[in-house]
């Protein structure tokens, strides 16, 4: 949750900005673009691809930052206060957003990229509620997400509506190619090996779309802040051994120690380090996973390589 001191500092910053005439954006730039605030690394990348030069995107979450523990800063609230469109993942993935928007005084449109996505049902005890928020892990869902972004941009900036539509269609064609490529790569894995164990339950849409079986997660929740018991870990070791799982996949936003200990106990290898999966975040610049398309390719190649494809 937002800290009271941060909220007070943010309000002072907003007042100071108003007294000075607002943000220091040149008039020509302000007229040529719309100010967009995007919450996650995934939707920020999508917003940039759809918006092109017609938008200025401020991204709240940085690469490899766990969104479950995010606390918006005064600078983030300042960006929200001056935004014309806010883009969110939705499905409760940003539980801090409503409070941040209210604290910033933003009353403009919020584009929920999950609108129209067929959501996976959660399991009892999942902290996010009854639906899985990790919708972007299917290229089919990604097409719906960018369509929601295009709609929001066109409504906020009708003068560039045709350009947004053109960029969205070109981007969707890349998703179609990506979707077919992932299916081909996963098909190279022997069927008996297509079993996944990860740090937390973040890859359900990917597994459903591309034909892999979810055996379990170290944190048995959509939310990385959920508590893990000794019984949870013992049960997972037993499930790994019974299913003949070949590898346990660590994630970039989570410490690898528990995954390593579990893998040792179960007698299987752990996949981590540079080969960690990107579950809740894109990768930093230069990793090859610093875009949505790159992240999906990285995860697929890691999974195929580890499972014998």
mmCIF file of C-alpha atoms in Angstrom:
data_model
loop_
_atom_site.group_PDB
_atom_site.id
_atom_site.type_symbol
_atom_site.label_atom_id
_atom_site.label_comp_id
_atom_site.label_asym_id
_atom_site.label_seq_id
_atom_site.Cartn_x
_atom_site.Cartn_y
_atom_site.Cartn_z
ATOM 1 C CA UNK A 1 0.000 0.000 0.000
ATOM 2 C CA UNK A 2 1.059 3.588 -0.466
ATOM 3 C CA UNK A 3 2.954 4.970 2.530
ATOM 4 C CA UNK A 4 1.456 8.069 4.168
ATOM 5 C CA UNK A 5 4.744 9.946 3.914
ATOM 6 C CA UNK A 6 5.025 9.193 0.215
ATOM 7 C CA UNK A 7 1.482 10.341 -0.358
ATOM 8 C CA UNK A 8 2.182 13.641 1.375
ATOM 9 C CA UNK A 9 5.354 14.157 -0.607
ATOM 10 C CA UNK A 10 3.492 13.389 -3.818
ATOM 11 C CA UNK A 11 0.806 15.957 -3.054
ATOM 12 C CA UNK A 12 3.450 18.603 -2.341
ATOM 13 C CA UNK A 13 5.125 17.753 -5.633
ATOM 14 C CA UNK A 14 1.843 18.119 -7.506
ATOM 15 C CA UNK A 15 1.153 21.480 -5.896
ATOM 16 C CA UNK A 16 4.633 22.690 -6.770
ATOM 17 C CA UNK A 17 4.153 21.538 -10.342
ATOM 18 C CA UNK A 18 0.858 23.384 -10.637
ATOM 19 C CA UNK A 19 2.409 26.564 -9.250
ATOM 20 C CA UNK A 20 5.142 26.393 -11.871
ATOM 21 C CA UNK A 21 2.707 25.850 -14.743
ATOM 22 C CA UNK A 22 2.834 22.051 -15.014
ATOM 23 C CA UNK A 23 5.473 19.707 -16.442
ATOM 24 C CA UNK A 24 8.355 20.919 -18.544
ATOM 25 C CA UNK A 25 7.191 19.375 -21.831
ATOM 26 C CA UNK A 26 7.749 21.595 -24.882
ATOM 27 C CA UNK A 27 4.466 22.828 -26.345
ATOM 28 C CA UNK A 28 5.109 21.294 -29.742
ATOM 29 C CA UNK A 29 5.777 17.883 -28.203
ATOM 30 C CA UNK A 30 2.725 18.103 -25.954
ATOM 31 C CA UNK A 31 0.524 18.892 -28.964
ATOM 32 C CA UNK A 32 1.995 16.080 -31.044
ATOM 33 C CA UNK A 33 1.631 13.263 -28.508
ATOM 34 C CA UNK A 34 -0.595 11.964 -25.749
ATOM 35 C CA UNK A 35 0.828 11.237 -22.306
ATOM 36 C CA UNK A 36 0.362 7.575 -21.395
ATOM 37 C CA UNK A 37 1.130 5.872 -18.090
ATOM 38 C CA UNK A 38 1.445 2.088 -18.356
ATOM 39 C CA UNK A 39 1.656 -0.047 -15.241
ATOM 40 C CA UNK A 40 3.616 -3.193 -16.128
ATOM 41 C CA UNK A 41 6.580 -3.849 -18.383
ATOM 42 C CA UNK A 42 4.381 -5.927 -20.692
ATOM 43 C CA UNK A 43 1.611 -3.394 -21.277
ATOM 44 C CA UNK A 44 4.156 -0.575 -21.521
ATOM 45 C CA UNK A 45 5.909 -2.352 -24.395
ATOM 46 C CA UNK A 46 2.577 -3.007 -26.085
ATOM 47 C CA UNK A 47 1.570 0.641 -25.663
ATOM 48 C CA UNK A 48 4.798 1.812 -27.302
ATOM 49 C CA UNK A 49 4.344 -0.562 -30.229
ATOM 50 C CA UNK A 50 0.748 0.511 -30.850
ATOM 51 C CA UNK A 51 1.301 4.213 -30.158
ATOM 52 C CA UNK A 52 4.599 4.780 -31.940
ATOM 53 C CA UNK A 53 5.660 8.428 -32.111
ATOM 54 C CA UNK A 54 2.156 9.606 -31.249
ATOM 55 C CA UNK A 55 2.469 8.667 -27.554
ATOM 56 C CA UNK A 56 4.817 9.303 -24.651
ATOM 57 C CA UNK A 57 4.768 6.231 -22.405
ATOM 58 C CA UNK A 58 5.775 6.402 -18.759
ATOM 59 C CA UNK A 59 6.282 2.887 -17.389
ATOM 60 C CA UNK A 60 5.700 2.454 -13.652
ATOM 61 C CA UNK A 61 7.168 -1.004 -13.066
ATOM 62 C CA UNK A 62 10.799 -1.576 -13.995
ATOM 63 C CA UNK A 63 12.197 -4.869 -15.362
ATOM 64 C CA UNK A 64 12.565 -7.669 -12.814
ATOM 65 C CA UNK A 65 10.554 -5.781 -10.186
ATOM 66 C CA UNK A 66 7.942 -7.955 -8.490
ATOM 67 C CA UNK A 67 4.589 -6.214 -9.136
ATOM 68 C CA UNK A 68 3.076 -7.727 -5.995
ATOM 69 C CA UNK A 69 5.365 -5.624 -3.796
ATOM 70 C CA UNK A 70 5.320 -2.399 -5.817
ATOM 71 C CA UNK A 71 4.755 0.933 -4.058
ATOM 72 C CA UNK A 72 4.330 3.927 -6.412
ATOM 73 C CA UNK A 73 6.711 6.799 -5.746
ATOM 74 C CA UNK A 74 5.885 10.541 -5.735
ATOM 75 C CA UNK A 75 7.317 10.683 -9.275
ATOM 76 C CA UNK A 76 4.936 7.927 -10.326
ATOM 77 C CA UNK A 77 2.004 9.861 -8.888
ATOM 78 C CA UNK A 78 3.168 12.970 -10.723
ATOM 79 C CA UNK A 79 3.127 11.008 -13.978
ATOM 80 C CA UNK A 80 -0.382 9.755 -13.231
ATOM 81 C CA UNK A 81 -1.569 13.278 -12.446
ATOM 82 C CA UNK A 82 -0.526 14.547 -15.885
ATOM 83 C CA UNK A 83 -1.524 11.456 -17.907
ATOM 84 C CA UNK A 84 -4.167 11.440 -20.607
ATOM 85 C CA UNK A 85 -4.506 7.649 -20.719
ATOM 86 C CA UNK A 86 -3.578 4.998 -18.149
ATOM 87 C CA UNK A 87 -3.012 1.432 -19.369
ATOM 88 C CA UNK A 88 -3.267 -1.470 -16.925
ATOM 89 C CA UNK A 89 -3.010 -5.238 -17.140
ATOM 90 C CA UNK A 90 -6.194 -5.723 -15.123
ATOM 91 C CA UNK A 91 -7.558 -8.832 -13.365
ATOM 92 C CA UNK A 92 -6.294 -7.437 -10.058
ATOM 93 C CA UNK A 93 -2.635 -7.638 -11.076
ATOM 94 C CA UNK A 94 -2.077 -4.036 -9.902
ATOM 95 C CA UNK A 95 -3.838 -3.940 -6.504
ATOM 96 C CA UNK A 96 -2.113 -0.630 -5.729
ATOM 97 C CA UNK A 97 -3.381 1.196 -8.829
ATOM 98 C CA UNK A 98 -6.768 2.449 -7.621
ATOM 99 C CA UNK A 99 -5.205 4.120 -4.596
ATOM 100 C CA UNK A 100 -2.418 5.588 -6.708
ATOM 101 C CA UNK A 101 -4.910 7.023 -9.213
ATOM 102 C CA UNK A 102 -6.982 8.537 -6.418
ATOM 103 C CA UNK A 103 -3.910 10.013 -4.694
ATOM 104 C CA UNK A 104 -2.750 11.554 -7.970
ATOM 105 C CA UNK A 105 -6.171 13.042 -8.698
ATOM 106 C CA UNK A 106 -6.327 11.359 -12.100
ATOM 107 C CA UNK A 107 -9.869 11.059 -13.494
ATOM 108 C CA UNK A 108 -9.175 10.150 -17.127
ATOM 109 C CA UNK A 109 -9.641 6.840 -18.959
ATOM 110 C CA UNK A 110 -8.037 3.639 -17.683
ATOM 111 C CA UNK A 111 -7.577 1.045 -20.426
ATOM 112 C CA UNK A 112 -8.007 -2.436 -18.920
ATOM 113 C CA UNK A 113 -6.165 -4.688 -21.376
ATOM 114 C CA UNK A 114 -7.872 -7.793 -19.992
ATOM 115 C CA UNK A 115 -11.309 -6.829 -21.351
ATOM 116 C CA UNK A 116 -12.481 -9.631 -23.625
ATOM 117 C CA UNK A 117 -9.868 -12.171 -22.500
ATOM 118 C CA UNK A 118 -11.196 -15.578 -21.451
ATOM 119 C CA UNK A 119 -9.823 -15.812 -17.924
ATOM 120 C CA UNK A 120 -8.502 -18.917 -16.229
ATOM 121 C CA UNK A 121 -10.171 -19.841 -12.961
ATOM 122 C CA UNK A 122 -8.019 -19.666 -9.865
ATOM 123 C CA UNK A 123 -7.658 -22.216 -7.133
ATOM 124 C CA UNK A 124 -8.738 -21.863 -3.543
ATOM 125 C CA UNK A 125 -6.279 -19.700 -1.641
ATOM 126 C CA UNK A 126 -5.023 -17.709 -4.613
ATOM 127 C CA UNK A 127 -4.349 -14.185 -3.435
ATOM 128 C CA UNK A 128 -5.486 -12.488 -6.665
ATOM 129 C CA UNK A 129 -8.969 -13.878 -6.331
ATOM 130 C CA UNK A 130 -10.741 -16.280 -8.609
ATOM 131 C CA UNK A 131 -8.980 -15.463 -11.898
ATOM 132 C CA UNK A 132 -5.421 -15.743 -13.146
ATOM 133 C CA UNK A 133 -4.058 -12.271 -14.051
ATOM 134 C CA UNK A 134 -1.037 -13.466 -16.090
ATOM 135 C CA UNK A 135 -2.966 -13.088 -19.322
ATOM 136 C CA UNK A 136 -0.059 -11.990 -21.556
ATOM 137 C CA UNK A 137 1.556 -15.451 -21.579
ATOM 138 C CA UNK A 138 -0.613 -16.413 -24.550
ATOM 139 C CA UNK A 139 -0.026 -14.683 -27.882
ATOM 140 C CA UNK A 140 -3.771 -14.996 -28.553
ATOM 141 C CA UNK A 141 -4.510 -12.979 -25.420
ATOM 142 C CA UNK A 142 -1.855 -10.455 -26.392
ATOM 143 C CA UNK A 143 -3.848 -9.645 -29.533
ATOM 144 C CA UNK A 144 -6.864 -8.800 -27.382
ATOM 145 C CA UNK A 145 -4.698 -6.681 -25.102
ATOM 146 C CA UNK A 146 -3.315 -4.539 -27.906
ATOM 147 C CA UNK A 147 -6.787 -4.124 -29.388
ATOM 148 C CA UNK A 148 -7.885 -2.621 -26.054
ATOM 149 C CA UNK A 149 -4.877 -0.311 -26.105
ATOM 150 C CA UNK A 150 -5.593 0.816 -29.658
ATOM 151 C CA UNK A 151 -9.208 1.593 -28.766
ATOM 152 C CA UNK A 152 -8.154 3.731 -25.798
ATOM 153 C CA UNK A 153 -5.583 5.643 -27.835
ATOM 154 C CA UNK A 154 -8.008 6.272 -30.697
ATOM 155 C CA UNK A 155 -10.634 7.632 -28.306
ATOM 156 C CA UNK A 156 -8.117 9.930 -26.621
ATOM 157 C CA UNK A 157 -6.476 11.009 -29.886
ATOM 158 C CA UNK A 158 -8.850 10.600 -32.874
ATOM 159 C CA UNK A 159 -6.439 12.440 -35.183
ATOM 160 C CA UNK A 160 -4.063 9.460 -35.072
ATOM 161 C CA UNK A 161 -6.717 6.712 -35.000
ATOM 162 C CA UNK A 162 -5.795 5.341 -38.438
ATOM 163 C CA UNK A 163 -2.114 5.148 -37.496
ATOM 164 C CA UNK A 164 -2.911 3.324 -34.257
ATOM 165 C CA UNK A 165 -5.022 0.807 -36.171
ATOM 166 C CA UNK A 166 -2.277 0.238 -38.725
ATOM 167 C CA UNK A 167 0.372 -0.335 -36.072
ATOM 168 C CA UNK A 168 -1.907 -2.662 -34.134
ATOM 169 C CA UNK A 169 -2.571 -4.795 -37.215
ATOM 170 C CA UNK A 170 1.143 -5.068 -37.971
ATOM 171 C CA UNK A 171 1.840 -6.003 -34.350
ATOM 172 C CA UNK A 172 -0.910 -8.630 -34.400
ATOM 173 C CA UNK A 173 0.713 -10.239 -37.434
ATOM 174 C CA UNK A 174 3.856 -10.664 -35.341
ATOM 175 C CA UNK A 175 1.795 -12.318 -32.607
ATOM 176 C CA UNK A 176 0.404 -14.765 -35.150
ATOM 177 C CA UNK A 177 3.920 -15.683 -36.281
ATOM 178 C CA UNK A 178 5.049 -15.999 -32.672
ATOM 179 C CA UNK A 179 2.109 -18.242 -31.795
ATOM 180 C CA UNK A 180 2.873 -20.642 -34.647
ATOM 181 C CA UNK A 181 6.594 -20.688 -33.833
ATOM 182 C CA UNK A 182 5.980 -21.520 -30.156
ATOM 183 C CA UNK A 183 3.700 -24.406 -31.126
ATOM 184 C CA UNK A 184 6.395 -25.779 -33.438
ATOM 185 C CA UNK A 185 9.101 -25.510 -30.777
ATOM 186 C CA UNK A 186 7.002 -27.120 -28.027
ATOM 187 C CA UNK A 187 6.122 -29.958 -30.394
ATOM 188 C CA UNK A 188 9.806 -30.954 -30.436
ATOM 189 C CA UNK A 189 9.665 -31.855 -26.727
ATOM 190 C CA UNK A 190 8.900 -35.553 -26.126
ATOM 191 C CA UNK A 191 5.319 -35.725 -24.903
ATOM 192 C CA UNK A 192 6.292 -37.429 -21.636
ATOM 193 C CA UNK A 193 8.585 -34.493 -20.794
ATOM 194 C CA UNK A 194 6.050 -31.681 -21.249
ATOM 195 C CA UNK A 195 5.673 -31.034 -17.518
ATOM 196 C CA UNK A 196 6.380 -27.748 -15.755
ATOM 197 C CA UNK A 197 7.259 -26.678 -12.200
ATOM 198 C CA UNK A 198 7.917 -22.985 -11.550
ATOM 199 C CA UNK A 199 8.429 -20.540 -8.679
ATOM 200 C CA UNK A 200 4.780 -19.480 -8.674
ATOM 201 C CA UNK A 201 1.674 -20.155 -10.730
ATOM 202 C CA UNK A 202 2.305 -17.600 -13.479
ATOM 203 C CA UNK A 203 2.331 -19.587 -16.718
ATOM 204 C CA UNK A 204 -1.120 -21.143 -16.892
ATOM 205 C CA UNK A 205 -2.171 -19.363 -20.080
ATOM 206 C CA UNK A 206 1.086 -20.404 -21.768
ATOM 207 C CA UNK A 207 0.710 -24.021 -20.674
ATOM 208 C CA UNK A 208 -2.926 -24.191 -21.778
ATOM 209 C CA UNK A 209 -2.221 -22.633 -25.161
ATOM 210 C CA UNK A 210 0.907 -24.596 -26.025
ATOM 211 C CA UNK A 211 0.186 -28.032 -24.569
ATOM 212 C CA UNK A 212 2.253 -28.350 -21.394
ATOM 213 C CA UNK A 213 1.196 -29.835 -18.041
ATOM 214 C CA UNK A 214 1.422 -27.866 -14.814
ATOM 215 C CA UNK A 215 2.700 -30.136 -12.028
ATOM 216 C CA UNK A 216 3.006 -27.465 -9.366
ATOM 217 C CA UNK A 217 4.665 -24.301 -8.114
ATOM 218 C CA UNK A 218 6.897 -23.570 -5.142
ATOM 219 C CA UNK A 219 4.529 -20.745 -4.204
ATOM 220 C CA UNK A 220 1.122 -22.339 -4.874
ATOM 221 C CA UNK A 221 -0.511 -19.063 -5.828
ATOM 222 C CA UNK A 222 -0.827 -16.463 -8.575
ATOM 223 C CA UNK A 223 0.678 -14.045 -6.017
ATOM 224 C CA UNK A 224 4.373 -14.256 -5.073
ATOM 225 C CA UNK A 225 3.642 -12.833 -1.609
ATOM 226 C CA UNK A 226 1.628 -15.907 -0.586
ATOM 227 C CA UNK A 227 3.114 -17.957 2.247
ATOM 228 C CA UNK A 228 4.621 -21.383 1.648
ATOM 229 C CA UNK A 229 4.491 -24.149 4.242
ATOM 230 C CA UNK A 230 6.798 -27.096 4.728
ATOM 231 C CA UNK A 231 3.937 -29.381 3.763
ATOM 232 C CA UNK A 232 3.524 -27.437 0.475
ATOM 233 C CA UNK A 233 7.167 -28.105 -0.397
ATOM 234 C CA UNK A 234 7.066 -31.754 0.680
ATOM 235 C CA UNK A 235 3.954 -32.324 -1.409
ATOM 236 C CA UNK A 236 5.588 -30.678 -4.408
ATOM 237 C CA UNK A 237 8.729 -32.836 -4.085
ATOM 238 C CA UNK A 238 6.514 -35.904 -4.112
ATOM 239 C CA UNK A 239 4.559 -34.633 -7.137
ATOM 240 C CA UNK A 240 7.779 -33.882 -9.036
ATOM 241 C CA UNK A 241 9.140 -37.357 -8.398
ATOM 242 C CA UNK A 242 5.866 -39.078 -9.237
ATOM 243 C CA UNK A 243 5.426 -37.157 -12.503
ATOM 244 C CA UNK A 244 9.027 -37.623 -13.608
ATOM 245 C CA UNK A 245 9.585 -33.889 -13.998
ATOM 246 C CA UNK A 246 12.926 -33.142 -15.667
ATOM 247 C CA UNK A 247 13.525 -29.595 -14.391
ATOM 248 C CA UNK A 248 12.317 -26.889 -12.021
ATOM 249 C CA UNK A 249 12.250 -23.407 -13.525
ATOM 250 C CA UNK A 250 13.283 -20.383 -11.486
ATOM 251 C CA UNK A 251 11.858 -16.936 -12.317
ATOM 252 C CA UNK A 252 13.723 -13.685 -12.810
ATOM 253 C CA UNK A 253 11.812 -11.707 -10.163
ATOM 254 C CA UNK A 254 12.198 -14.277 -7.378
ATOM 255 C CA UNK A 255 15.196 -15.573 -5.371
ATOM 256 C CA UNK A 256 16.419 -18.934 -6.701
ATOM 257 C CA UNK A 257 17.356 -20.518 -3.343
ATOM 258 C CA UNK A 258 14.059 -22.306 -2.698
ATOM 259 C CA UNK A 259 13.939 -23.625 -6.253
ATOM 260 C CA UNK A 260 17.495 -24.921 -5.907
ATOM 261 C CA UNK A 261 16.743 -26.608 -2.575
ATOM 262 C CA UNK A 262 13.582 -28.189 -3.951
ATOM 263 C CA UNK A 263 15.397 -29.457 -7.039
ATOM 264 C CA UNK A 264 18.108 -31.008 -4.892
ATOM 265 C CA UNK A 265 15.531 -32.720 -2.679
ATOM 266 C CA UNK A 266 13.619 -34.017 -5.701
ATOM 267 C CA UNK A 267 16.751 -35.082 -7.575
ATOM 268 C CA UNK A 268 16.174 -32.907 -10.646
ATOM 269 C CA UNK A 269 17.952 -29.915 -12.148
ATOM 270 C CA UNK A 270 17.010 -26.300 -11.568
ATOM 271 C CA UNK A 271 16.974 -23.880 -14.502
ATOM 272 C CA UNK A 272 17.913 -20.362 -13.421
ATOM 273 C CA UNK A 273 20.405 -17.543 -13.785
ATOM 274 C CA UNK A 274 20.438 -16.241 -17.350
ATOM 275 C CA UNK A 275 17.956 -18.996 -18.191
ATOM 276 C CA UNK A 276 15.390 -17.940 -15.608
ATOM 277 C CA UNK A 277 11.881 -17.588 -16.948
ATOM 278 C CA UNK A 278 10.307 -14.145 -17.138
ATOM 279 C CA UNK A 279 7.015 -14.631 -15.349
ATOM 280 C CA UNK A 280 5.815 -11.278 -14.020
ATOM 281 C CA UNK A 281 8.210 -8.966 -15.860
ATOM 282 C CA UNK A 282 10.070 -8.426 -19.091
ATOM 283 C CA UNK A 283 13.859 -8.480 -18.903
ATOM 284 C CA UNK A 284 16.266 -5.550 -18.671
ATOM 285 C CA UNK A 285 17.682 -3.999 -21.839
ATOM 286 C CA UNK A 286 20.159 -6.258 -23.585
ATOM 287 C CA UNK A 287 18.781 -9.556 -22.249
ATOM 288 C CA UNK A 288 16.863 -10.400 -25.412
ATOM 289 C CA UNK A 289 13.730 -10.530 -23.244
ATOM 290 C CA UNK A 290 13.281 -6.762 -23.026
ATOM 291 C CA UNK A 291 10.254 -6.792 -25.330
ATOM 292 C CA UNK A 292 7.071 -8.837 -25.214
ATOM 293 C CA UNK A 293 8.043 -10.799 -28.327
ATOM 294 C CA UNK A 294 11.585 -11.349 -27.045
ATOM 295 C CA UNK A 295 10.361 -12.499 -23.632
ATOM 296 C CA UNK A 296 8.065 -15.099 -25.177
ATOM 297 C CA UNK A 297 10.868 -16.399 -27.396
ATOM 298 C CA UNK A 298 13.297 -16.542 -24.466
ATOM 299 C CA UNK A 299 10.895 -18.477 -22.253
ATOM 300 C CA UNK A 300 10.094 -20.920 -25.046
ATOM 301 C CA UNK A 301 13.732 -21.624 -25.873
ATOM 302 C CA UNK A 302 14.560 -22.160 -22.191
ATOM 303 C CA UNK A 303 11.648 -24.549 -21.711
ATOM 304 C CA UNK A 304 12.401 -26.499 -24.894
ATOM 305 C CA UNK A 305 16.096 -26.743 -24.075
ATOM 306 C CA UNK A 306 15.512 -27.940 -20.521
ATOM 307 C CA UNK A 307 12.837 -30.501 -21.380
ATOM 308 C CA UNK A 308 14.721 -32.176 -24.200
ATOM 309 C CA UNK A 309 13.261 -30.519 -27.278
#
